[in-house]
Amino acid sequence: MSDANSQSASLAPERVATLLGRAAVLAVLLLFMVGWLRAMGRPWVCPCGTVELWQGALTAEENSQQFSDWYSALHVIFGMALFGFVHAMKPHWATGAKLVVAVASSAAWEAMENTPVLIELFSNATNAVPYFGDSILNAIGDTLFVALGFLAAAKLPAWVTVLIALALEATIAFAIQDGFVIGTLRLFGVDI
């Protein structure tokens, strides 16, 4: 066996331990997020009584209640942006370590997004889409979509990532008249 082969074989258990450690940290982050959301009184699933993988209609009783919806694409964009930010701050970190930071950021956002203050802020914005907070199912889906966007950005050239993000934002803007740009303008009182 060559020195390179014996060296890579001896590193395999360390790599497995690192991967298992990161997976454990990701699981703890998700459990913490779920626990926080339950403590905040968020429902496990849509109070409407149905559980769906996709909810495409904007209805007050189901917005942000199903596993995925139009806003899932915004979480993909957020994951892409997190990759760019974390990679710029820590370019030498392994992708798995950067992913842990991205999932922690997403879990923190989900915890904050579902506080009464932010629910009220989003629901009282000019021409806002009805929003009453997320179900835990939706928050888990949102976090998985952040991870998906992060991993896509980690693999794709930056220019492709930017084009995908712009296409997703435009799709949401045309499909439901919302998105990062429109939503931010509404928060500032612009009548859109």
Coordinates of N, CA, C and O in Angstrom, one line a residue:
M1 N 0.8 -1.2 0.0 CA 0.0 0.0 0.0 C 0.9 1.2 0.0 O 1.8 1.3 0.8
S2 N 0.6 2.2 -0.8 CA 1.4 3.4 -0.9 C 1.1 4.3 0.3 O 0.1 4.1 1.0
D3 N 2.0 5.2 0.6 CA 1.9 6.1 1.7 C 0.6 6.9 1.6 O -0.1 7.2 2.6
A4 N 0.2 7.4 0.4 CA -1.0 8.2 0.2 C -2.2 7.3 0.6 O -3.2 7.8 1.2
N5 N -2.3 6.1 0.1 CA -3.4 5.2 0.4 C -3.5 4.9 1.9 O -4.6 4.9 2.5
S6 N -2.4 4.6 2.5 CA -2.4 4.3 4.0 C -2.8 5.5 4.8 O -3.5 5.4 5.8
Q7 N -2.4 6.7 4.3 CA -2.7 7.9 5.0 C -4.2 8.2 4.9 O -4.8 8.6 5.9
S8 N -4.8 8.1 3.7 CA -6.2 8.3 3.5 C -7.0 7.3 4.3 O -8.1 7.6 4.8
A9 N -6.6 6.0 4.3 CA -7.3 5.0 5.1 C -7.3 5.3 6.6 O -8.3 5.1 7.2
S10 N -6.2 5.8 7.1 CA -6.1 6.1 8.5 C -7.0 7.4 8.8 O -7.4 7.5 10.0
L11 N -7.3 8.2 7.9 CA -8.1 9.4 8.1 C -9.6 9.1 8.1 O -10.4 9.9 8.6
A12 N -9.9 8.0 7.5 CA -11.3 7.6 7.3 C -12.1 7.6 8.6 O -13.2 8.2 8.6
P13 N -11.6 7.0 9.6 CA -12.4 7.1 10.9 C -12.6 8.5 11.4 O -13.6 8.8 12.0
E14 N -11.5 9.3 11.3 CA -11.7 10.7 11.7 C -12.7 11.5 10.9 O -13.5 12.3 11.4
R15 N -12.7 11.2 9.6 CA -13.7 11.8 8.7 C -15.1 11.4 9.1 O -16.0 12.2 9.2
V16 N -15.3 10.1 9.4 CA -16.6 9.6 9.8 C -17.0 10.2 11.1 O -18.2 10.7 11.3
A17 N -16.1 10.3 12.0 CA -16.4 11.0 13.3 C -16.8 12.4 13.1 O -17.7 12.9 13.8
T18 N -16.1 13.1 12.2 CA -16.4 14.5 12.0 C -17.8 14.6 11.4 O -18.6 15.5 11.8
L19 N -18.1 13.8 10.4 CA -19.5 13.8 9.8 C -20.5 13.5 10.8 O -21.6 14.1 10.8
L20 N -20.3 12.5 11.6 CA -21.3 12.1 12.6 C -21.5 13.3 13.6 O -22.6 13.6 14.1
G21 N -20.4 13.9 14.0 CA -20.4 15.0 14.9 C -21.2 16.2 14.3 O -22.1 16.8 15.0
R22 N -21.0 16.5 13.1 CA -21.8 17.6 12.4 C -23.2 17.2 12.3 O -24.1 18.0 12.5
A23 N -23.5 15.9 12.0 CA -24.9 15.5 11.9 C -25.6 15.6 13.3 O -26.8 16.0 13.3
A24 N -24.9 15.3 14.3 CA -25.4 15.4 15.7 C -25.7 16.9 16.0 O -26.8 17.2 16.6
V25 N -24.8 17.7 15.6 CA -25.0 19.2 15.9 C -26.2 19.7 15.1 O -27.1 20.4 15.6
L26 N -26.4 19.2 13.8 CA -27.5 19.6 13.0 C -28.8 19.1 13.7 O -29.8 19.9 13.7
A27 N -28.8 17.9 14.2 CA -30.0 17.4 14.8 C -30.4 18.1 16.1 O -31.5 18.5 16.3
V28 N -29.4 18.5 16.9 CA -29.6 19.3 18.1 C -30.2 20.6 17.7 O -31.1 21.1 18.4
L29 N -29.6 21.3 16.7 CA -30.1 22.6 16.3 C -31.6 22.5 15.9 O -32.4 23.3 16.3
L30 N -32.0 21.4 15.1 CA -33.4 21.3 14.7 C -34.3 21.0 15.9 O -35.4 21.5 16.0
L31 N -33.8 20.2 16.9 CA -34.5 19.9 18.1 C -34.7 21.1 18.9 O -35.8 21.4 19.5
F32 N -33.7 21.9 19.0 CA -33.8 23.2 19.8 C -34.8 24.1 19.1 O -35.7 24.7 19.8
M33 N -34.8 24.2 17.8 CA -35.8 25.0 17.1 C -37.2 24.5 17.3 O -38.1 25.3 17.6
V34 N -37.4 23.2 17.2 CA -38.7 22.6 17.4 C -39.2 22.9 18.9 O -40.3 23.3 19.1
G35 N -38.3 22.7 19.8 CA -38.6 23.0 21.2 C -39.0 24.4 21.5 O -40.0 24.7 22.2
W36 N -38.2 25.3 20.9 CA -38.5 26.8 21.0 C -39.9 27.1 20.4 O -40.7 27.8 21.0
L37 N -40.2 26.6 19.2 CA -41.4 26.8 18.6 C -42.6 26.3 19.3 O -43.7 26.9 19.4
R38 N -42.5 25.1 19.9 CA -43.5 24.5 20.8 C -43.7 25.4 22.0 O -44.9 25.6 22.4
A39 N -42.6 25.8 22.6 CA -42.8 26.7 23.8 C -43.5 28.0 23.4 O -44.2 28.6 24.3
M40 N -43.3 28.5 22.2 CA -44.0 29.7 21.7 C -45.4 29.4 21.3 O -46.2 30.3 20.9
G41 N -45.9 28.1 21.4 CA -47.3 27.8 21.1 C -47.5 27.5 19.7 O -48.7 27.5 19.3
R42 N -46.5 27.3 18.9 CA -46.7 27.1 17.4 C -47.3 25.7 17.3 O -46.8 24.7 18.0
P43 N -48.2 25.5 16.4 CA -48.8 24.1 16.2 C -47.8 23.2 15.4 O -47.0 23.7 14.6
W44 N -48.0 21.9 15.6 CA -47.1 21.0 14.9 C -47.4 21.0 13.4 O -46.5 21.0 12.6
V45 N -48.7 21.0 13.0 CA -49.1 21.1 11.6 C -50.2 22.1 11.5 O -50.6 22.7 12.5
C46 N -50.6 22.2 10.3 CA -51.7 23.2 10.0 C -52.9 23.0 10.8 O -53.5 21.9 10.9
P47 N -53.4 24.0 11.6 CA -54.6 23.9 12.3 C -55.9 23.6 11.5 O -56.9 23.2 12.0
C48 N -55.7 23.7 10.2 CA -56.8 23.5 9.2 C -57.2 22.0 9.2 O -58.2 21.6 8.6
G49 N -56.3 21.1 9.7 CA -56.6 19.7 9.7 C -56.0 18.9 8.6 O -56.1 17.7 8.5
T50 N -55.3 19.5 7.6 CA -54.7 18.8 6.5 C -53.2 19.0 6.6 O -52.7 20.0 7.1
V51 N -52.5 18.0 6.1 CA -51.0 18.0 6.0 C -50.7 17.8 4.5 O -51.1 16.8 3.9
E52 N -50.0 18.8 3.9 CA -49.6 18.7 2.5 C -48.1 19.0 2.3 O -47.5 19.7 3.1
L53 N -47.5 18.4 1.3 CA -46.2 18.7 1.0 C -46.0 20.1 0.3 O -45.0 20.8 0.5
W54 N -47.1 20.5 -0.4 CA -47.0 21.8 -1.1 C -48.4 22.5 -1.0 O -49.4 21.9 -1.1
Q55 N -48.3 23.8 -0.7 CA -49.5 24.6 -0.6 C -49.3 25.8 -1.5 O -48.4 26.7 -1.2
G56 N -50.0 25.8 -2.6 CA -49.7 26.9 -3.6 C -50.6 28.0 -3.6 O -50.3 29.1 -4.0
A57 N -51.8 27.9 -2.9 CA -52.7 29.0 -2.9 C -52.4 29.8 -1.6 O -52.0 29.3 -0.6
L58 N -52.6 31.1 -1.8 CA -52.5 32.0 -0.6 C -53.8 32.1 0.1 O -54.7 32.9 -0.3
T59 N -53.9 31.3 1.2 CA -55.1 31.3 2.0 C -54.6 31.6 3.4 O -53.7 30.9 3.9
A60 N -55.3 32.5 4.1 CA -54.9 32.9 5.4 C -54.7 31.7 6.4 O -53.8 31.6 7.2
E61 N -55.6 30.7 6.3 CA -55.5 29.6 7.2 C -54.4 28.6 6.9 O -54.0 27.8 7.7
E62 N -53.8 28.6 5.7 CA -52.8 27.7 5.3 C -51.4 28.3 5.0 O -50.4 27.6 4.9
N63 N -51.3 29.6 5.0 CA -50.0 30.3 4.7 C -49.0 29.9 5.7 O -49.3 30.0 6.9
S64 N -47.9 29.4 5.3 CA -46.8 29.0 6.2 C -47.2 27.9 7.2 O -46.6 27.8 8.3
Q65 N -48.1 27.0 6.7 CA -48.5 26.0 7.6 C -48.2 24.6 7.1 O -48.0 23.6 7.8
Q66 N -48.0 24.5 5.7 CA -47.7 23.2 5.1 C -46.2 23.0 5.0 O -45.4 24.0 5.2
F67 N -45.7 21.9 4.6 CA -44.3 21.6 4.5 C -43.6 22.6 3.6 O -42.5 23.2 3.9
S68 N -44.2 22.9 2.4 CA -43.6 23.9 1.5 C -44.6 24.7 0.9 O -45.8 24.3 0.8
D69 N -44.2 25.9 0.4 CA -45.1 26.9 -0.2 C -44.3 27.8 -1.1 O -43.1 27.5 -1.2
W70 N -44.8 28.8 -1.6 CA -44.1 29.7 -2.4 C -42.9 30.3 -1.7 O -41.8 30.6 -2.2
Y71 N -43.0 30.5 -0.4 CA -42.0 31.1 0.4 C -40.8 30.2 0.6 O -39.7 30.6 1.0
S72 N -41.0 28.9 0.3 CA -39.8 28.0 0.4 C -38.7 28.4 -0.5 O -37.5 28.2 -0.2
A73 N -39.1 29.0 -1.7 CA -38.1 29.4 -2.6 C -37.2 30.6 -2.0 O -36.0 30.7 -2.3
L74 N -37.9 31.4 -1.2 CA -37.1 32.5 -0.5 C -36.1 31.9 0.5 O -35.0 32.4 0.6
H75 N -36.4 30.8 1.1 CA -35.5 30.1 2.0 C -34.3 29.5 1.2 O -33.2 29.4 1.7
V76 N -34.6 29.0 0.0 CA -33.5 28.5 -0.9 C -32.6 29.7 -1.2 O -31.3 29.5 -1.0
I77 N -33.1 30.9 -1.5 CA -32.3 32.0 -1.8 C -31.5 32.4 -0.5 O -30.3 32.7 -0.6
F78 N -32.1 32.4 0.6 CA -31.5 32.7 1.9 C -30.3 31.7 2.1 O -29.2 32.1 2.5
G79 N -30.5 30.4 1.8 CA -29.4 29.5 2.0 C -28.3 29.8 1.0 O -27.1 29.7 1.4
M80 N -28.6 30.2 -0.2 CA -27.5 30.6 -1.1 C -26.8 31.8 -0.6 O -25.5 31.8 -0.7
A81 N -27.5 32.8 -0.1 CA -26.8 33.9 0.4 C -26.0 33.6 1.7 O -24.9 34.1 1.8
L82 N -26.5 32.7 2.5 CA -25.7 32.3 3.7 C -24.4 31.6 3.2 O -23.3 31.8 3.9
F83 N -24.5 30.8 2.2 CA -23.2 30.2 1.7 C -22.2 31.2 1.3 O -21.0 31.2 1.7
G84 N -22.7 32.2 0.5 CA -21.8 33.3 0.1 C -21.2 34.0 1.3 O -20.0 34.3 1.3
F85 N -22.0 34.3 2.3 CA -21.5 35.1 3.4 C -20.5 34.3 4.3 O -19.4 34.7 4.6
V86 N -20.9 33.0 4.6 CA -20.0 32.2 5.5 C -18.8 31.9 4.7 O -17.7 31.9 5.3
H87 N -18.9 31.6 3.4 CA -17.7 31.3 2.6 C -16.7 32.5 2.6 O -15.5 32.3 2.6
A88 N -17.3 33.7 2.5 CA -16.4 34.9 2.5 C -15.7 35.1 3.8 O -14.6 35.5 3.9
M89 N -16.5 34.8 4.9 CA -15.9 35.0 6.2 C -14.9 33.9 6.6 O -13.9 34.1 7.3
K90 N -15.2 32.6 6.2 CA -14.3 31.5 6.6 C -14.1 30.6 5.4 O -14.6 29.5 5.3
P91 N -13.3 31.1 4.4 CA -13.1 30.3 3.1 C -12.4 29.0 3.3 O -12.6 28.1 2.5
H92 N -11.7 28.8 4.4 CA -10.9 27.6 4.6 C -11.7 26.5 5.4 O -11.2 25.4 5.5
W93 N -12.9 26.9 5.9 CA -13.7 25.9 6.6 C -14.2 24.8 5.6 O -14.5 25.1 4.4
A94 N -14.4 23.6 6.1 CA -15.1 22.6 5.3 C -16.5 23.0 5.1 O -17.1 23.7 5.9
T95 N -17.1 22.5 4.0 CA -18.4 22.8 3.6 C -19.4 22.3 4.7 O -20.4 23.0 5.1
G96 N -19.1 21.2 5.4 CA -20.0 20.7 6.4 C -20.0 21.7 7.6 O -21.1 21.9 8.2
A97 N -18.9 22.2 8.0 CA -18.8 23.2 9.1 C -19.6 24.5 8.7 O -20.3 25.0 9.5
K98 N -19.5 24.9 7.4 CA -20.2 26.1 7.0 C -21.7 25.8 7.0 O -22.6 26.6 7.3
L99 N -22.1 24.5 6.6 CA -23.5 24.1 6.7 C -24.1 24.2 8.1 O -25.2 24.6 8.3
V100 N -23.3 23.8 9.1 CA -23.8 23.9 10.4 C -24.1 25.4 10.8 O -25.2 25.7 11.4
V101 N -23.3 26.3 10.4 CA -23.5 27.7 10.6 C -24.8 28.2 9.9 O -25.6 28.9 10.5
A102 N -25.0 27.7 8.7 CA -26.2 28.1 7.9 C -27.5 27.6 8.6 O -28.5 28.3 8.7
V103 N -27.4 26.3 9.0 CA -28.6 25.7 9.7 C -28.9 26.4 11.0 O -30.0 26.7 11.3
A104 N -27.8 26.7 11.7 CA -28.0 27.5 13.0 C -28.6 28.9 12.7 O -29.5 29.3 13.4
S105 N -28.2 29.5 11.6 CA -28.8 30.8 11.2 C -30.3 30.7 10.9 O -31.1 31.5 11.3
S106 N -30.6 29.6 10.1 CA -32.0 29.4 9.8 C -32.8 29.1 11.0 O -33.9 29.6 11.1
A107 N -32.3 28.2 11.9 CA -33.1 27.9 13.1 C -33.3 29.2 13.9 O -34.4 29.4 14.5
A108 N -32.3 30.0 14.0 CA -32.4 31.3 14.8 C -33.5 32.2 14.1 O -34.3 32.8 14.8
W109 N -33.5 32.2 12.8 CA -34.5 33.0 12.1 C -35.9 32.5 12.3 O -36.8 33.2 12.6
E110 N -36.0 31.2 12.2 CA -37.4 30.6 12.4 C -37.9 30.9 13.9 O -39.0 31.2 14.1
A111 N -36.9 30.9 14.8 CA -37.3 31.2 16.2 C -37.8 32.6 16.3 O -38.8 32.9 17.0
M112 N -37.0 33.5 15.7 CA -37.4 35.0 15.7 C -38.6 35.3 14.9 O -39.5 36.1 15.3
E113 N -38.7 34.7 13.7 CA -39.8 34.9 12.8 C -41.2 34.6 13.5 O -42.2 35.2 13.1
N114 N -41.2 33.7 14.4 CA -42.4 33.2 15.0 C -42.7 33.9 16.4 O -43.5 33.4 17.1
T115 N -42.0 34.9 16.7 CA -42.3 35.7 17.9 C -43.5 36.6 17.6 O -43.7 37.0 16.4
P116 N -44.3 36.9 18.6 CA -45.5 37.8 18.3 C -45.1 39.1 17.7 O -45.8 39.6 16.8
V117 N -43.9 39.7 18.0 CA -43.5 41.0 17.5 C -43.3 40.9 16.0 O -43.8 41.7 15.2
L118 N -42.6 39.9 15.5 CA -42.4 39.8 14.0 C -43.6 39.3 13.3 O -43.9 39.7 12.2
I119 N -44.4 38.4 13.9 CA -45.7 38.0 13.3 C -46.5 39.3 13.1 O -47.1 39.5 12.0
E120 N -46.6 40.1 14.1 CA -47.4 41.3 13.9 C -46.8 42.3 12.9 O -47.5 42.9 12.1
L121 N -45.5 42.4 12.9 CA -44.8 43.3 11.9 C -45.1 42.8 10.5 O -45.5 43.6 9.6
F122 N -45.0 41.5 10.2 CA -45.2 41.0 8.9 C -46.7 41.1 8.5 O -47.1 41.4 7.3
S123 N -47.6 40.8 9.4 CA -49.0 40.8 9.1 C -49.6 42.2 8.9 O -50.6 42.4 8.3
N124 N -48.9 43.2 9.5 CA -49.4 44.6 9.5 C -48.7 45.4 8.4 O -49.0 46.6 8.3
A125 N -47.8 44.8 7.6 CA -47.2 45.6 6.5 C -48.2 45.9 5.5 O -49.3 45.3 5.3
T126 N -48.0 47.0 4.7 CA -48.9 47.5 3.7 C -49.1 46.4 2.7 O -48.2 45.7 2.2
N127 N -50.4 46.1 2.5 CA -50.9 45.0 1.5 C -50.2 43.7 1.8 O -50.0 42.9 0.9
A128 N -50.0 43.4 3.1 CA -49.4 42.1 3.4 C -50.2 40.9 3.1 O -51.5 40.9 3.2
V129 N -49.6 39.8 2.7 CA -50.2 38.5 2.6 C -50.5 38.1 4.0 O -49.7 38.3 4.9
P130 N -51.7 37.5 4.3 CA -52.0 37.1 5.7 C -50.9 36.2 6.2 O -50.5 35.2 5.6
Y131 N -50.5 36.5 7.4 CA -49.4 35.7 8.1 C -49.7 35.7 9.6 O -49.9 36.7 10.2
F132 N -49.8 34.4 10.1 CA -50.0 34.2 11.5 C -49.0 33.4 12.2 O -49.2 32.8 13.2
G133 N -47.8 33.3 11.5 CA -46.7 32.4 12.0 C -46.7 31.1 11.3 O -47.6 30.7 10.6
D134 N -45.6 30.3 11.6 CA -45.4 29.1 10.9 C -45.8 27.9 11.8 O -45.8 28.0 13.0
S135 N -46.2 26.8 11.1 CA -46.4 25.6 11.9 C -44.9 25.0 12.0 O -44.0 25.4 11.3
I136 N -44.8 24.1 12.9 CA -43.5 23.5 13.1 C -43.1 22.7 11.8 O -41.9 22.7 11.4
L137 N -44.0 22.0 11.2 CA -43.8 21.3 9.9 C -43.2 22.3 8.9 O -42.2 22.0 8.2
N138 N -43.8 23.5 8.8 CA -43.3 24.5 7.8 C -41.9 25.0 8.2 O -41.1 25.2 7.3
A139 N -41.7 25.2 9.5 CA -40.4 25.7 9.9 C -39.3 24.7 9.6 O -38.2 25.1 9.2
I140 N -39.6 23.4 9.8 CA -38.6 22.4 9.5 C -38.4 22.4 8.0 O -37.2 22.3 7.5
G141 N -39.4 22.5 7.2 CA -39.3 22.6 5.7 C -38.5 23.8 5.3 O -37.6 23.7 4.5
D142 N -38.7 24.9 5.9 CA -38.0 26.1 5.6 C -36.5 25.9 5.9 O -35.7 26.3 5.1
T143 N -36.2 25.3 7.0 CA -34.8 25.1 7.3 C -34.1 24.1 6.3 O -33.0 24.3 5.9
L144 N -34.9 23.1 5.9 CA -34.3 22.1 4.9 C -34.1 22.8 3.6 O -33.1 22.6 2.9
F145 N -35.0 23.8 3.2 CA -34.8 24.5 2.0 C -33.6 25.5 2.1 O -32.9 25.7 1.1
V146 N -33.3 26.0 3.2 CA -32.1 26.8 3.4 C -30.9 25.9 3.2 O -30.0 26.3 2.5
A147 N -30.9 24.7 3.8 CA -29.8 23.8 3.6 C -29.7 23.4 2.1 O -28.5 23.3 1.6
L148 N -30.8 23.2 1.4 CA -30.7 22.9 0.0 C -30.1 24.1 -0.8 O -29.2 23.8 -1.7
G149 N -30.5 25.3 -0.6 CA -29.9 26.4 -1.2 C -28.5 26.6 -0.9 O -27.7 26.9 -1.8
F150 N -28.1 26.3 0.3 CA -26.7 26.4 0.7 C -25.9 25.4 0.0 O -24.8 25.7 -0.6
L151 N -26.3 24.2 -0.1 CA -25.6 23.1 -0.8 C -25.5 23.3 -2.3 O -24.5 23.0 -2.9
A152 N -26.6 23.9 -2.9 CA -26.5 24.2 -4.3 C -25.5 25.3 -4.6 O -24.7 25.1 -5.5
A153 N -25.5 26.3 -3.7 CA -24.5 27.4 -3.9 C -23.1 26.9 -3.7 O -22.1 27.4 -4.3
A154 N -22.9 25.9 -2.8 CA -21.6 25.3 -2.6 C -21.0 24.6 -3.8 O -19.8 24.5 -4.0
K155 N -21.9 24.1 -4.6 CA -21.5 23.3 -5.8 C -21.5 24.1 -7.1 O -20.8 23.7 -8.0
L156 N -22.4 25.1 -7.2 CA -22.5 25.8 -8.5 C -21.6 27.0 -8.5 O -21.2 27.6 -7.5
P157 N -21.3 27.4 -9.8 CA -20.5 28.7 -9.9 C -21.3 29.8 -9.4 O -22.6 29.8 -9.4
A158 N -20.7 30.8 -8.9 CA -21.4 32.0 -8.3 C -22.4 32.6 -9.2 O -23.5 33.0 -8.8
W159 N -22.0 32.8 -10.5 CA -22.9 33.4 -11.4 C -24.2 32.6 -11.7 O -25.2 33.2 -11.8
V160 N -24.1 31.3 -11.6 CA -25.3 30.4 -11.8 C -26.1 30.6 -10.5 O -27.4 30.7 -10.6
T161 N -25.5 30.6 -9.4 CA -26.3 30.8 -8.1 C -27.0 32.1 -8.1 O -28.2 32.1 -7.8
V162 N -26.4 33.2 -8.6 CA -27.1 34.5 -8.7 C -28.2 34.4 -9.6 O -29.3 35.0 -9.3
L163 N -28.0 33.8 -10.8 CA -29.1 33.7 -11.8 C -30.3 32.9 -11.2 O -31.5 33.3 -11.4
I164 N -30.0 31.8 -10.5 CA -31.1 31.0 -9.9 C -31.8 31.8 -8.9 O -33.1 31.8 -8.8
A165 N -31.1 32.6 -8.0 CA -31.7 33.4 -7.0 C -32.6 34.5 -7.6 O -33.7 34.7 -7.1
L166 N -32.1 35.1 -8.6 CA -32.9 36.1 -9.3 C -34.2 35.5 -10.0 O -35.2 36.1 -9.9
A167 N -34.0 34.3 -10.6 CA -35.2 33.7 -11.2 C -36.2 33.3 -10.1 O -37.4 33.4 -10.4
L168 N -35.7 32.8 -9.0 CA -36.7 32.4 -7.9 C -37.4 33.7 -7.4 O -38.6 33.6 -7.2
E169 N -36.7 34.7 -7.2 CA -37.3 36.0 -6.7 C -38.3 36.5 -7.7 O -39.4 36.9 -7.3
A170 N -38.0 36.5 -9.0 CA -38.9 36.9 -10.0 C -40.1 36.0 -10.1 O -41.3 36.5 -10.2
T171 N -39.9 34.7 -10.0 CA -41.1 33.8 -10.0 C -42.0 34.1 -8.9 O -43.3 34.1 -9.1
I172 N -41.5 34.3 -7.7 CA -42.4 34.6 -6.5 C -43.1 35.9 -6.7 O -44.3 36.0 -6.4
A173 N -42.4 36.9 -7.2 CA -43.0 38.2 -7.4 C -44.1 38.1 -8.4 O -45.2 38.7 -8.2
F174 N -44.0 37.4 -9.5 CA -45.0 37.3 -10.5 C -46.1 36.3 -10.0 O -47.3 36.6 -10.3
A175 N -45.8 35.2 -9.3 CA -46.8 34.2 -8.9 C -47.7 34.7 -7.8 O -48.9 34.5 -7.8
I176 N -47.1 35.4 -6.8 CA -47.9 35.7 -5.6 C -47.7 37.2 -5.2 O -48.1 37.6 -4.1
Q177 N -47.1 38.0 -6.0 CA -46.8 39.4 -5.8 C -46.2 39.6 -4.4 O -46.6 40.4 -3.6
D178 N -45.1 38.8 -4.1 CA -44.4 38.9 -2.9 C -43.0 38.5 -3.1 O -42.6 38.2 -4.3
G179 N -42.1 38.5 -2.1 CA -40.7 38.1 -2.2 C -39.9 39.0 -1.4 O -40.4 39.8 -0.6
F180 N -38.6 38.9 -1.5 CA -37.7 39.7 -0.6 C -37.9 41.2 -1.0 O -38.0 42.0 -0.1
V181 N -37.8 41.5 -2.2 CA -37.9 42.9 -2.6 C -39.3 43.5 -2.3 O -39.4 44.6 -1.6
I182 N -40.3 42.9 -2.8 CA -41.7 43.4 -2.5 C -42.0 43.4 -1.0 O -42.5 44.4 -0.5
G183 N -41.7 42.3 -0.3 CA -41.9 42.3 1.1 C -41.2 43.3 1.9 O -41.8 43.9 2.8
T184 N -39.9 43.6 1.5 CA -39.2 44.6 2.2 C -39.8 46.0 2.0 O -39.9 46.8 2.9
L185 N -40.2 46.3 0.7 CA -40.8 47.6 0.4 C -42.1 47.7 1.2 O -42.4 48.8 1.8
R186 N -42.9 46.6 1.4 CA -44.1 46.7 2.1 C -43.9 47.0 3.6 O -44.6 47.7 4.3
L187 N -42.8 46.4 4.1 CA -42.4 46.7 5.5 C -42.1 48.1 5.8 O -42.3 48.7 6.9
F188 N -41.6 48.8 4.7 CA -41.3 50.2 4.8 C -42.5 51.1 4.4 O -42.4 52.3 4.2
G189 N -43.7 50.5 4.3 CA -44.9 51.2 4.0 C -45.2 51.5 2.6 O -46.1 52.3 2.3
V190 N -44.4 51.0 1.6 CA -44.7 51.2 0.2 C -45.9 50.4 -0.2 O -46.0 49.2 0.1
D191 N -46.8 51.1 -0.9 CA -48.1 50.5 -1.3 C -47.9 49.7 -2.6 O -48.0 50.3 -3.7
I192 N -47.6 48.5 -2.5 CA -47.4 47.6 -3.7 C -48.4 46.6 -3.8 O -48.7 45.9 -2.9

